[in-house]
């Protein structure tokens, strides 16, 4: 009997004239982890959605345990032992953890939902995975990382033969990543197989047994992980070798331009007495563990969160933003961490999402000009190298990384003086990351003041001039990037824990 749990043979898929997958072959063995890499738009998520019954394949065959399958929907896939944890979480946020785990398969007793059984089985599941989660917790009250771990537990609860993890660590802390890897190893020993989609090279080498690379809808590389190297993977992904992961940070910061003085926030989580200055043309990094208050700090500066005490001073002028519109009027821009939740209009086109923050500039004689709006969208598609058919496409038809490019392009249209970037390369491939790094450095060279939040330590060390480290909603310290290292950042991030 074959030890192959999943086989894709000659799999193809097109959207209109755009061929997204071209005769793909992939084999995943029982009890192994297959790493799947590729640039944004290469076809990774499309391939998995064909497996999962979200998309209907055009050509080819899919085999599960040697038997041909053709799932019509995700429910059918789950019931047959194929589970998928999506990068963008789709959960019922106003329901409990237990409700989310049992959605669509509530156990009943005498015709009534058996809530006691649900609670017991949820508790047993989390205990088996060594997770400390209260099954009665409402999802909305949990952090993104906690919700991610619940979704992973849900996949396990289906007794899946194969679990697809799409960028599973994009919101996880280092301890949570280690916990996830421990869960994966435990399930591997029980014969469960994984497809692990990630842009993080270190993780691929750490947890995967094999790795495959998609480029422009073609499978261009497959190898045992012990027989490959990072430069081979990068070359396979981008079609060229990248000499280094980060461009030269060759901007020259000027005088102090933005000052945050004794800032504290009104509502939980409370930021406490935060003060720092950022120079004109400087790239100022914010590092810290998930939940340290980095996103809350950016939201407070941008007028989303209410400031209790403290001041925002721009070029010597004291400001108090009551809303994001106030911040935008002073040429502030914010790229949020969760693009699907609050960064874009999912049911609208690339053109709409590109122009929505800057409508006044596209008017002729007081009337919106379709030509100006289309020209703006095409300008940003070109500048950001966004992979799409046209500006009329729905933004949700793009890969996550290309959606992020549209969002950044939207703000570039406003030519901001202060650019706040919260995890700007989350879920983005190595080639696109490099382009965004170049863009950030170029903006700084043009005199723009940039604050960038990142959970990836090599990134925060690779593209900044200075780094402020948050710990438990306080600023633990500020370091010059060229004079610091990962150990110093970790030490500061634990200062107030």
GROMACS .gro file of N, CA, C and O in nm, residues 13-20 58 389:
model
   40
   13UNK      N    1  -0.601   2.527  -1.347
   13UNK     CA    2  -0.713   2.615  -1.313
   13UNK      C    3  -0.692   2.752  -1.376
   13UNK      O    4  -0.583   2.808  -1.369
   14UNK      N    5  -0.797   2.804  -1.441
   14UNK     CA    6  -0.791   2.937  -1.502
   14UNK      C    7  -0.907   3.022  -1.452
   14UNK      O    8  -1.014   2.971  -1.421
   15UNK      N    9  -0.883   3.154  -1.445
   15UNK     CA   10  -0.989   3.251  -1.421
   15UNK      C   11  -0.994   3.342  -1.544
   15UNK      O   12  -0.898   3.416  -1.569
   16UNK      N   13  -1.102   3.330  -1.622
   16UNK     CA   14  -1.110   3.399  -1.752
   16UNK      C   15  -0.990   3.356  -1.836
   16UNK      O   16  -0.966   3.238  -1.854
   17UNK      N   17  -0.910   3.451  -1.885
   17UNK     CA   18  -0.795   3.418  -1.969
   17UNK      C   19  -0.667   3.398  -1.887
   17UNK      O   20  -0.561   3.370  -1.942
   18UNK      N   21  -0.680   3.415  -1.755
   18UNK     CA   22  -0.562   3.407  -1.668
   18UNK      C   23  -0.544   3.265  -1.615
   18UNK      O   24  -0.622   3.219  -1.532
   19UNK      N   25  -0.442   3.193  -1.663
   19UNK     CA   26  -0.415   3.056  -1.619
   19UNK      C   27  -0.334   3.061  -1.490
   19UNK      O   28  -0.216   3.096  -1.489
   20UNK      N   29  -0.399   3.027  -1.379
   20UNK     CA   30  -0.338   3.041  -1.246
   20UNK      C   31  -0.257   2.917  -1.210
   20UNK      O   32  -0.155   2.926  -1.141
   58UNK      N   33  -1.011   2.280  -1.342
   58UNK     CA   34  -1.044   2.270  -1.484
   58UNK      C   35  -0.999   2.135  -1.542
   58UNK      O   36  -1.068   2.075  -1.623
  389UNK      N   37  -0.519   4.137  -1.354
  389UNK     CA   38  -0.557   4.148  -1.494
  389UNK      C   39  -0.586   4.292  -1.529
  389UNK      O   40  -0.540   4.344  -1.631
   0.00000   0.00000   0.00000
